[in-house]
Every structure is written in C-alpha cells, then in structure tokens.
Amino acid sequence: MNETFARRLTGVAGIAAAATLIVEVPLYFVYSGPPPDANVLTRLLLGIVALACLVVFVTAFRELVKRTHPDYEWAGSLAFATGLVYATITLVSMGLEAGAVIATDHPIDPTITVNGTYILYGSISRLMLALFLTTVGCIVSRTGLLSRWIGRSAYVLAAINLAFVPSLFFGNTPAHFYAANGWGTTASMGAILSYWLLAVGISTYRSSTRLRGSIAA
C-alpha cells in the first residue's frame, strides 16, 4: 500500500462511514415512544455498515502513518487499536439491541429496555473514542500528515467525549441530555463524530489528489 492509495482509502472509508451515520442518527428521533421494529432494525443495520467502514478507516490511517512517519507507527497502532475497540463495543451493543427487538413480540425501545448497553454506548464508548481522537490529534499535530484543523478539532472532540464519561451516574432516561443513555451522551456524540469523519474523509481524499499532482510535476 503506497501513500497515495492509503490516503484515498482512508478518505473514502471516512466518507462512507460518515454518510451512513448521518442517515442513521435521525432515525432515533422519529418516534416519541417505542419505535416499530423496522425503525430499530434499519438504524442498527446502518450502524453496522458504518462501523465496518470505520474499521477500514482506522486500518488505512494506521498504514498511512506507517508509510509516511515510521517514528509514529506506535501512535498509529494506538489509534487503530482504540478505534477498533470502539467499533467492537458499539457492534456488541447493537447486537444486544437487535436480539431484544427480534425476540420480543411487541414494540420496545431498546435504548431503555436493553440495560446492558447503557455504559457500552455511553461511558465506555466515550472514553475509547476520546483516546482515539487524542491519538489522532497528536499524530496530525506533530507530523503535519493532514491539515492542521484535523488535529485541533480531534483534541476538541476528545475533550467533549471525556466530559460525558461520568454520565453513568445520571440515570437511564434517554430524553435527558446527560444520562447514561441520554441523547447527549449517545446520539449527539454520534452525530458530531459523523460530520467530523465526513470532513476528515474529504480532506484526506483531496490530499491524495494533491500528492499525486506534486509527484507528476
């Protein structure tokens, strides 16, 4: 995998993950009560696809760091590991939700009913994502691998995610902003991540075009 291909793959994977998340997140706010099974399973399917793309994104990013700045390969590996853990935790949570919905003969709200997902979606995911974003911010800021705004915004988002880690002490009402499974802790963080990934994906893909042009010149 050369640098140009690594940048393109990172960019495309980031855009694909972001686009799928952007479609998924609004589905959580369509119904005020227990949503129909079709709504829950659709948003979970979209989430699964998005996380598969995220796995490709973190893998390609690690390879990009390895190819361009070998001294920071350790940091690229840390970003890969924490991104993979985040994706795995969220996939497990989605599996628990889907299983509960499929097994129940009446509509349920899995964000409330499936209590095993409270801190998986919440505090645990927020901490893993904060570590991932901090590592990305460190890599970009120290190496100039990508645009400076990516490093700075990664630090900001990491701090926001860290702020939600203590939310496990604040109940389990999804309508509350700062609950263990609240809309601020889960859905809003997913939305912010999706638009950040979209911007990073576009910027990274465009950098591959500029790199190819400079090589040709």
GROMACS .gro file of N, CA and C in nm, residues 21-162:
model
  426
   21LEU      N    1  -2.368   0.709   0.898
   21LEU     CA    2  -2.405   0.759   1.031
   21LEU      C    3  -2.501   0.876   1.022
   22ILE      N    4  -2.480   0.963   0.924
   22ILE     CA    5  -2.566   1.080   0.907
   22ILE      C    6  -2.709   1.037   0.876
   23VAL      N    7  -2.724   0.929   0.802
   23VAL     CA    8  -2.858   0.876   0.773
   23VAL      C    9  -2.915   0.806   0.896
   24GLU      N   10  -2.830   0.739   0.973
   24GLU     CA   11  -2.877   0.659   1.088
   24GLU      C   12  -2.928   0.744   1.203
   25VAL      N   13  -2.852   0.845   1.244
   25VAL     CA   14  -2.881   0.917   1.368
   25VAL      C   15  -3.023   0.974   1.374
   26PRO      N   16  -3.075   1.039   1.268
   26PRO     CA   17  -3.211   1.094   1.278
   26PRO      C   18  -3.319   0.990   1.304
   27LEU      N   19  -3.293   0.864   1.271
   27LEU     CA   20  -3.393   0.760   1.294
   27LEU      C   21  -3.421   0.738   1.442
   28TYR      N   22  -3.331   0.782   1.528
   28TYR     CA   23  -3.352   0.770   1.673
   28TYR      C   24  -3.455   0.871   1.724
   29PHE      N   25  -3.487   0.973   1.644
   29PHE     CA   26  -3.574   1.080   1.691
   29PHE      C   27  -3.708   1.084   1.619
   30VAL      N   28  -3.740   0.983   1.541
   30VAL     CA   29  -3.864   0.981   1.464
   30VAL      C   30  -3.986   0.957   1.552
   31TYR      N   31  -3.971   0.870   1.653
   31TYR     CA   32  -4.085   0.830   1.737
   31TYR      C   33  -4.060   0.873   1.881
   32SER      N   34  -4.167   0.920   1.947
   32SER     CA   35  -4.156   0.962   2.087
   32SER      C   36  -4.166   0.844   2.183
   33GLY      N   37  -4.236   0.739   2.143
   33GLY     CA   38  -4.249   0.619   2.225
   33GLY      C   39  -4.169   0.506   2.166
   34PRO      N   40  -4.202   0.382   2.205
   34PRO     CA   41  -4.132   0.266   2.147
   34PRO      C   42  -4.147   0.263   1.995
   35PRO      N   43  -4.038   0.263   1.921
   35PRO     CA   44  -4.048   0.264   1.774
   35PRO      C   45  -4.082   0.126   1.720
   36PRO      N   46  -4.136   0.119   1.598
   36PRO     CA   47  -4.161  -0.012   1.538
   36PRO      C   48  -4.030  -0.085   1.511
   37ASP      N   49  -4.040  -0.217   1.502
   37ASP     CA   50  -3.920  -0.298   1.481
   37ASP      C   51  -3.843  -0.255   1.357
   38ALA      N   52  -3.915  -0.218   1.251
   38ALA     CA   53  -3.850  -0.181   1.126
   38ALA      C   54  -3.757  -0.062   1.145
   39ASN      N   55  -3.800   0.035   1.226
   39ASN     CA   56  -3.717   0.152   1.252
   39ASN      C   57  -3.589   0.113   1.326
   40VAL      N   58  -3.604   0.032   1.431
   40VAL     CA   59  -3.488  -0.007   1.511
   40VAL      C   60  -3.390  -0.089   1.429
   41LEU      N   61  -3.441  -0.188   1.357
   41LEU     CA   62  -3.352  -0.276   1.282
   41LEU      C   63  -3.286  -0.203   1.165
   42THR      N   64  -3.356  -0.106   1.107
   42THR     CA   65  -3.296  -0.027   0.997
   42THR      C   66  -3.180   0.056   1.048
   43ARG      N   67  -3.202   0.124   1.161
   43ARG     CA   68  -3.094   0.209   1.212
   43ARG      C   69  -2.977   0.124   1.261
   44LEU      N   70  -3.005   0.006   1.315
   44LEU     CA   71  -2.896  -0.082   1.358
   44LEU      C   72  -2.817  -0.134   1.238
   45LEU      N   73  -2.887  -0.168   1.130
   45LEU     CA   74  -2.818  -0.214   1.010
   45LEU      C   75  -2.728  -0.105   0.954
   46LEU      N   76  -2.779   0.017   0.951
   46LEU     CA   77  -2.697   0.129   0.905
   46LEU      C   78  -2.575   0.148   0.995
   47GLY      N   79  -2.597   0.133   1.125
   47GLY     CA   80  -2.487   0.146   1.218
   47GLY      C   81  -2.380   0.040   1.198
   48ILE      N   82  -2.423  -0.081   1.170
   48ILE     CA   83  -2.328  -0.191   1.146
   48ILE      C   84  -2.242  -0.161   1.022
   49VAL      N   85  -2.307  -0.113   0.917
   49VAL     CA   86  -2.233  -0.078   0.794
   49VAL      C   87  -2.135   0.035   0.822
   50ALA      N   88  -2.180   0.136   0.897
   50ALA     CA   89  -2.094   0.249   0.929
   50ALA      C   90  -1.971   0.206   1.008
   51LEU      N   91  -1.990   0.115   1.103
   51LEU     CA   92  -1.879   0.069   1.184
   51LEU      C   93  -1.783  -0.018   1.104
   52ALA      N   94  -1.833  -0.093   1.007
   52ALA     CA   95  -1.745  -0.168   0.918
   52ALA      C   96  -1.656  -0.072   0.839
   53CYS      N   97  -1.716   0.037   0.793
   53CYS     CA   98  -1.637   0.139   0.723
   53CYS      C   99  -1.537   0.206   0.817
   54LEU      N  100  -1.576   0.224   0.943
   54LEU     CA  101  -1.485   0.284   1.040
   54LEU      C  102  -1.364   0.194   1.064
   55VAL      N  103  -1.385   0.063   1.065
   55VAL     CA  104  -1.272  -0.030   1.081
   55VAL      C  105  -1.173  -0.013   0.965
   56VAL      N  106  -1.227   0.002   0.844
   56VAL     CA  107  -1.139   0.025   0.728
   56VAL      C  108  -1.066   0.159   0.743
   57PHE      N  109  -1.138   0.259   0.792
   57PHE     CA  110  -1.079   0.392   0.811
   57PHE      C  111  -0.960   0.387   0.906
   58VAL      N  112  -0.976   0.326   1.024
   58VAL     CA  113  -0.867   0.325   1.122
   58VAL      C  114  -0.752   0.238   1.075
   59THR      N  115  -0.784   0.132   0.999
   59THR     CA  116  -0.677   0.045   0.947
   59THR      C  117  -0.595   0.119   0.842
   60ALA      N  118  -0.664   0.188   0.750
   60ALA     CA  119  -0.594   0.262   0.646
   60ALA      C  120  -0.516   0.378   0.705
   61PHE      N  121  -0.571   0.442   0.809
   61PHE     CA  122  -0.499   0.552   0.874
   61PHE      C  123  -0.369   0.503   0.937
   62ARG      N  124  -0.375   0.387   1.001
   62ARG     CA  125  -0.253   0.329   1.059
   62ARG      C  126  -0.148   0.306   0.951
   63GLU      N  127  -0.190   0.253   0.837
   63GLU     CA  128  -0.096   0.227   0.728
   63GLU      C  129  -0.039   0.356   0.672
   64LEU      N  130  -0.122   0.461   0.668
   64LEU     CA  131  -0.076   0.590   0.619
   64LEU      C  132   0.032   0.646   0.711
   65VAL      N  133   0.010   0.637   0.840
   65VAL     CA  134   0.111   0.683   0.936
   65VAL      C  135   0.239   0.601   0.923
   66LYS      N  136   0.224   0.471   0.910
   66LYS     CA  137   0.339   0.381   0.899
   66LYS      C  138   0.422   0.414   0.775
   67ARG      N  139   0.355   0.445   0.665
   67ARG     CA  140   0.426   0.472   0.539
   67ARG      C  141   0.496   0.607   0.540
   68THR      N  142   0.434   0.706   0.603
   68THR     CA  143   0.486   0.843   0.592
   68THR      C  144   0.572   0.885   0.710
   69HIS      N  145   0.542   0.834   0.830
   69HIS     CA  146   0.616   0.873   0.950
   69HIS      C  147   0.639   0.750   1.038
   70PRO      N  148   0.737   0.668   1.002
   70PRO     CA  149   0.763   0.543   1.077
   70PRO      C  150   0.787   0.564   1.226
   71ASP      N  151   0.841   0.682   1.262
   71ASP     CA  152   0.868   0.709   1.404
   71ASP      C  153   0.738   0.715   1.486
   72TYR      N  154   0.628   0.738   1.418
   72TYR     CA  155   0.498   0.748   1.487
   72TYR      C  156   0.410   0.626   1.460
   73GLU      N  157   0.474   0.518   1.418
   73GLU     CA  158   0.396   0.397   1.395
   73GLU      C  159   0.325   0.349   1.522
   74TRP      N  160   0.391   0.369   1.637
   74TRP     CA  161   0.330   0.330   1.765
   74TRP      C  162   0.199   0.405   1.788
   75ALA      N  163   0.199   0.534   1.751
   75ALA     CA  164   0.078   0.615   1.769
   75ALA      C  165  -0.030   0.572   1.671
   76GLY      N  166   0.011   0.539   1.548
   76GLY     CA  167  -0.085   0.489   1.451
   76GLY      C  168  -0.147   0.358   1.497
   77SER      N  169  -0.065   0.273   1.560
   77SER     CA  170  -0.117   0.147   1.613
   77SER      C  171  -0.213   0.171   1.728
   78LEU      N  172  -0.183   0.272   1.811
   78LEU     CA  173  -0.273   0.304   1.923
   78LEU      C  174  -0.407   0.357   1.870
   79ALA      N  175  -0.401   0.442   1.768
   79ALA     CA  176  -0.525   0.491   1.708
   79ALA      C  177  -0.606   0.377   1.649
   80PHE      N  178  -0.537   0.285   1.583
   80PHE     CA  179  -0.604   0.169   1.526
   80PHE      C  180  -0.669   0.084   1.635
   81ALA      N  181  -0.594   0.056   1.741
   81ALA     CA  182  -0.644  -0.031   1.847
   81ALA      C  183  -0.765   0.030   1.917
   82THR      N  184  -0.757   0.158   1.952
   82THR     CA  185  -0.869   0.222   2.021
   82THR      C  186  -0.990   0.239   1.929
   83GLY      N  187  -0.965   0.268   1.802
   83GLY     CA  188  -1.076   0.276   1.707
   83GLY      C  189  -1.144   0.142   1.690
   84LEU      N  190  -1.063   0.035   1.686
   84LEU     CA  191  -1.119  -0.099   1.672
   84LEU      C  192  -1.198  -0.139   1.797
   85VAL      N  193  -1.147  -0.105   1.915
   85VAL     CA  194  -1.219  -0.135   2.038
   85VAL      C  195  -1.352  -0.059   2.041
   86TYR      N  196  -1.349   0.067   2.003
   86TYR     CA  197  -1.473   0.146   1.998
   86TYR      C  198  -1.575   0.081   1.905
   87ALA      N  199  -1.530   0.042   1.786
   87ALA     CA  200  -1.621  -0.021   1.690
   87ALA      C  201  -1.676  -0.153   1.745
   88THR      N  202  -1.590  -0.232   1.809
   88THR     CA  203  -1.632  -0.361   1.862
   88THR      C  204  -1.736  -0.344   1.973
   89ILE      N  205  -1.711  -0.251   2.065
   89ILE     CA  206  -1.805  -0.225   2.175
   89ILE      C  207  -1.941  -0.184   2.119
   90THR      N  208  -1.940  -0.097   2.021
   90THR     CA  209  -2.066  -0.049   1.965
   90THR      C  210  -2.137  -0.160   1.888
   91LEU      N  211  -2.062  -0.244   1.819
   91LEU     CA  212  -2.124  -0.357   1.749
   91LEU      C  213  -2.189  -0.454   1.847
   92VAL      N  214  -2.124  -0.478   1.959
   92VAL     CA  215  -2.183  -0.565   2.062
   92VAL      C  216  -2.314  -0.504   2.113
   93SER      N  217  -2.312  -0.374   2.137
   93SER     CA  218  -2.433  -0.306   2.183
   93SER      C  219  -2.546  -0.319   2.081
   94MET      N  220  -2.513  -0.303   1.956
   94MET     CA  221  -2.614  -0.316   1.851
   94MET      C  222  -2.668  -0.458   1.843
   95GLY      N  223  -2.580  -0.555   1.862
   95GLY     CA  224  -2.625  -0.694   1.861
   95GLY      C  225  -2.722  -0.722   1.974
   96LEU      N  226  -2.696  -0.667   2.092
   96LEU     CA  227  -2.786  -0.684   2.206
   96LEU      C  228  -2.922  -0.619   2.178
   97GLU      N  229  -2.919  -0.501   2.119
   97GLU     CA  230  -3.045  -0.433   2.087
   97GLU      C  231  -3.124  -0.511   1.982
   98ALA      N  232  -3.058  -0.554   1.876
   98ALA     CA  233  -3.126  -0.627   1.769
   98ALA      C  234  -3.186  -0.757   1.821
   99GLY      N  235  -3.111  -0.828   1.905
   99GLY     CA  236  -3.161  -0.953   1.961
   99GLY      C  237  -3.285  -0.933   2.044
  100ALA      N  238  -3.286  -0.827   2.126
  100ALA     CA  239  -3.402  -0.799   2.210
  100ALA      C  240  -3.525  -0.764   2.126
  101VAL      N  241  -3.504  -0.687   2.021
  101VAL     CA  242  -3.616  -0.647   1.934
  101VAL      C  243  -3.672  -0.768   1.858
  102ILE      N  244  -3.584  -0.850   1.807
  102ILE     CA  245  -3.628  -0.968   1.730
  102ILE      C  246  -3.702  -1.067   1.820
  103ALA      N  247  -3.657  -1.079   1.943
  103ALA     CA  248  -3.715  -1.180   2.033
  103ALA      C  249  -3.845  -1.135   2.099
  104THR      N  250  -3.878  -1.007   2.092
  104THR     CA  251  -3.997  -0.955   2.159
  104THR      C  252  -4.111  -0.941   2.059
  105ASP      N  253  -4.232  -0.979   2.101
  105ASP     CA  254  -4.347  -0.978   2.009
  105ASP      C  255  -4.424  -0.848   2.009
  106HIS      N  256  -4.369  -0.743   2.071
  106HIS     CA  257  -4.433  -0.612   2.070
  106HIS      C  258  -4.324  -0.505   2.063
  107PRO      N  259  -4.357  -0.385   2.015
  107PRO     CA  260  -4.255  -0.281   2.003
  107PRO      C  261  -4.192  -0.245   2.138
  108ILE      N  262  -4.062  -0.232   2.140
  108ILE     CA  263  -3.991  -0.189   2.260
  108ILE      C  264  -3.892  -0.079   2.221
  109ASP      N  265  -3.853  -0.002   2.319
  109ASP     CA  266  -3.747   0.097   2.298
  109ASP      C  267  -3.618   0.038   2.354
  110PRO      N  268  -3.532  -0.016   2.270
  110PRO     CA  269  -3.412  -0.085   2.320
  110PRO      C  270  -3.315   0.006   2.391
  111THR      N  271  -3.325   0.138   2.368
  111THR     CA  272  -3.236   0.229   2.440
  111THR      C  273  -3.268   0.233   2.588
  112ILE      N  274  -3.389   0.188   2.626
  112ILE     CA  275  -3.429   0.179   2.766
  112ILE      C  276  -3.430   0.034   2.813
  113THR      N  277  -3.490  -0.053   2.732
  113THR     CA  278  -3.513  -0.192   2.773
  113THR      C  279  -3.384  -0.272   2.785
  114VAL      N  280  -3.291  -0.252   2.694
  114VAL     CA  281  -3.167  -0.331   2.693
  114VAL      C  282  -3.064  -0.258   2.780
  115ASN      N  283  -3.074  -0.281   2.913
  115ASN     CA  284  -2.990  -0.203   3.005
  115ASN      C  285  -2.842  -0.237   2.997
  116GLY      N  286  -2.808  -0.350   2.935
  116GLY     CA  287  -2.667  -0.385   2.920
  116GLY      C  288  -2.591  -0.292   2.828
  117THR      N  289  -2.664  -0.211   2.751
  117THR     CA  290  -2.597  -0.123   2.655
  117THR      C  291  -2.573   0.017   2.711
  118TYR      N  292  -2.624   0.046   2.830
  118TYR     CA  293  -2.617   0.182   2.882
  118TYR      C  294  -2.476   0.240   2.879
  119ILE      N  295  -2.383   0.172   2.948
  119ILE     CA  296  -2.249   0.231   2.951
  119ILE      C  297  -2.162   0.183   2.835
  120LEU      N  298  -2.210   0.080   2.762
  120LEU     CA  299  -2.136   0.042   2.641
  120LEU      C  300  -2.146   0.154   2.538
  121TYR      N  301  -2.270   0.201   2.513
  121TYR     CA  302  -2.289   0.315   2.423
  121TYR      C  303  -2.239   0.444   2.486
  122GLY      N  304  -2.248   0.452   2.620
  122GLY     CA  305  -2.216   0.575   2.689
  122GLY      C  306  -2.072   0.586   2.733
  123SER      N  307  -2.048   0.568   2.863
  123SER     CA  308  -1.917   0.599   2.922
  123SER      C  309  -1.801   0.524   2.858
  124ILE      N  310  -1.819   0.394   2.832
  124ILE     CA  311  -1.709   0.316   2.775
  124ILE      C  312  -1.675   0.364   2.635
  125SER      N  313  -1.777   0.382   2.552
  125SER     CA  314  -1.753   0.430   2.416
  125SER      C  315  -1.693   0.570   2.415
  126ARG      N  316  -1.741   0.656   2.506
  126ARG     CA  317  -1.689   0.793   2.511
  126ARG      C  318  -1.540   0.793   2.547
  127LEU      N  319  -1.500   0.707   2.639
  127LEU     CA  320  -1.360   0.702   2.680
  127LEU      C  321  -1.271   0.649   2.567
  128MET      N  322  -1.316   0.542   2.501
  128MET     CA  323  -1.238   0.486   2.391
  128MET      C  324  -1.227   0.584   2.275
  129LEU      N  325  -1.337   0.653   2.247
  129LEU     CA  326  -1.335   0.749   2.137
  129LEU      C  327  -1.246   0.868   2.172
  130ALA      N  328  -1.247   0.909   2.299
  130ALA     CA  329  -1.160   1.019   2.341
  130ALA      C  330  -1.013   0.982   2.324
  131LEU      N  331  -0.978   0.859   2.358
  131LEU     CA  332  -0.839   0.814   2.342
  131LEU      C  333  -0.802   0.808   2.194
  132PHE      N  334  -0.893   0.758   2.111
  132PHE     CA  335  -0.868   0.754   1.967
  132PHE      C  336  -0.846   0.894   1.911
  133LEU      N  337  -0.934   0.987   1.946
  133LEU     CA  338  -0.925   1.123   1.893
  133LEU      C  339  -0.800   1.196   1.943
  134THR      N  340  -0.765   1.173   2.068
  134THR     CA  341  -0.643   1.233   2.122
  134THR      C  342  -0.521   1.184   2.046
  135THR      N  343  -0.518   1.056   2.016
  135THR     CA  344  -0.406   0.999   1.942
  135THR      C  345  -0.399   1.054   1.801
  136VAL      N  346  -0.514   1.064   1.735
  136VAL     CA  347  -0.517   1.123   1.600
  136VAL      C  348  -0.469   1.266   1.606
  137GLY      N  349  -0.517   1.342   1.705
  137GLY     CA  350  -0.474   1.481   1.719
  137GLY      C  351  -0.324   1.492   1.738
  138CYS      N  352  -0.268   1.403   1.819
  138CYS     CA  353  -0.123   1.403   1.844
  138CYS      C  354  -0.046   1.376   1.715
  139ILE      N  355  -0.089   1.275   1.641
  139ILE     CA  356  -0.021   1.238   1.516
  139ILE      C  357  -0.022   1.353   1.417
  140VAL      N  358  -0.141   1.408   1.394
  140VAL     CA  359  -0.156   1.513   1.294
  140VAL      C  360  -0.080   1.639   1.335
  141SER      N  361  -0.089   1.676   1.462
  141SER     CA  362  -0.024   1.798   1.510
  141SER      C  363   0.128   1.788   1.503
  142ARG      N  364   0.182   1.671   1.532
  142ARG     CA  365   0.327   1.655   1.538
  142ARG      C  366   0.391   1.623   1.403
  143THR      N  367   0.316   1.565   1.312
  143THR     CA  368   0.375   1.523   1.184
  143THR      C  369   0.332   1.608   1.066
  144GLY      N  370   0.221   1.679   1.077
  144GLY     CA  371   0.171   1.752   0.961
  144GLY      C  372   0.118   1.659   0.854
  145LEU      N  373   0.081   1.538   0.893
  145LEU     CA  374   0.033   1.437   0.798
  145LEU      C  375  -0.092   1.483   0.724
  146LEU      N  376  -0.182   1.551   0.796
  146LEU     CA  377  -0.305   1.603   0.739
  146LEU      C  378  -0.318   1.751   0.778
  147SER      N  379  -0.425   1.813   0.736
  147SER     CA  380  -0.446   1.955   0.766
  147SER      C  381  -0.446   1.981   0.917
  148ARG      N  382  -0.397   2.097   0.957
  148ARG     CA  383  -0.384   2.129   1.099
  148ARG      C  384  -0.519   2.127   1.170
  149TRP      N  385  -0.624   2.170   1.102
  149TRP     CA  386  -0.755   2.176   1.168
  149TRP      C  387  -0.802   2.038   1.213
  150ILE      N  388  -0.756   1.933   1.145
  150ILE     CA  389  -0.795   1.797   1.184
  150ILE      C  390  -0.739   1.764   1.322
  151GLY      N  391  -0.613   1.798   1.345
  151GLY     CA  392  -0.552   1.773   1.475
  151GLY      C  393  -0.620   1.853   1.585
  152ARG      N  394  -0.644   1.981   1.559
  152ARG     CA  395  -0.705   2.067   1.660
  152ARG      C  396  -0.848   2.022   1.692
  153SER      N  397  -0.925   1.993   1.588
  153SER     CA  398  -1.063   1.950   1.610
  153SER      C  399  -1.069   1.815   1.681
  154ALA      N  400  -0.971   1.728   1.654
  154ALA     CA  401  -0.966   1.598   1.722
  154ALA      C  402  -0.948   1.617   1.872
  155TYR      N  403  -0.863   1.711   1.912
  155TYR     CA  404  -0.843   1.740   2.054
  155TYR      C  405  -0.972   1.792   2.118
  156VAL      N  406  -1.041   1.880   2.046
  156VAL     CA  407  -1.166   1.937   2.099
  156VAL      C  408  -1.271   1.828   2.118
  157LEU      N  409  -1.287   1.744   2.018
  157LEU     CA  410  -1.385   1.636   2.028
  157LEU      C  411  -1.347   1.535   2.136
  158ALA      N  412  -1.218   1.512   2.154
  158ALA     CA  413  -1.174   1.422   2.260
  158ALA      C  414  -1.215   1.478   2.396
  159ALA      N  415  -1.198   1.608   2.416
  159ALA     CA  416  -1.236   1.671   2.542
  159ALA      C  417  -1.387   1.661   2.566
  160ILE      N  418  -1.465   1.680   2.459
  160ILE     CA  419  -1.612   1.670   2.472
  160ILE      C  420  -1.651   1.528   2.510
  161ASN      N  421  -1.589   1.430   2.448
  161ASN     CA  422  -1.620   1.291   2.481
  161ASN      C  423  -1.583   1.259   2.625
  162LEU      N  424  -1.469   1.308   2.670
  162LEU     CA  425  -1.428   1.286   2.808
  162LEU      C  426  -1.529   1.346   2.907
   0.00000   0.00000   0.00000
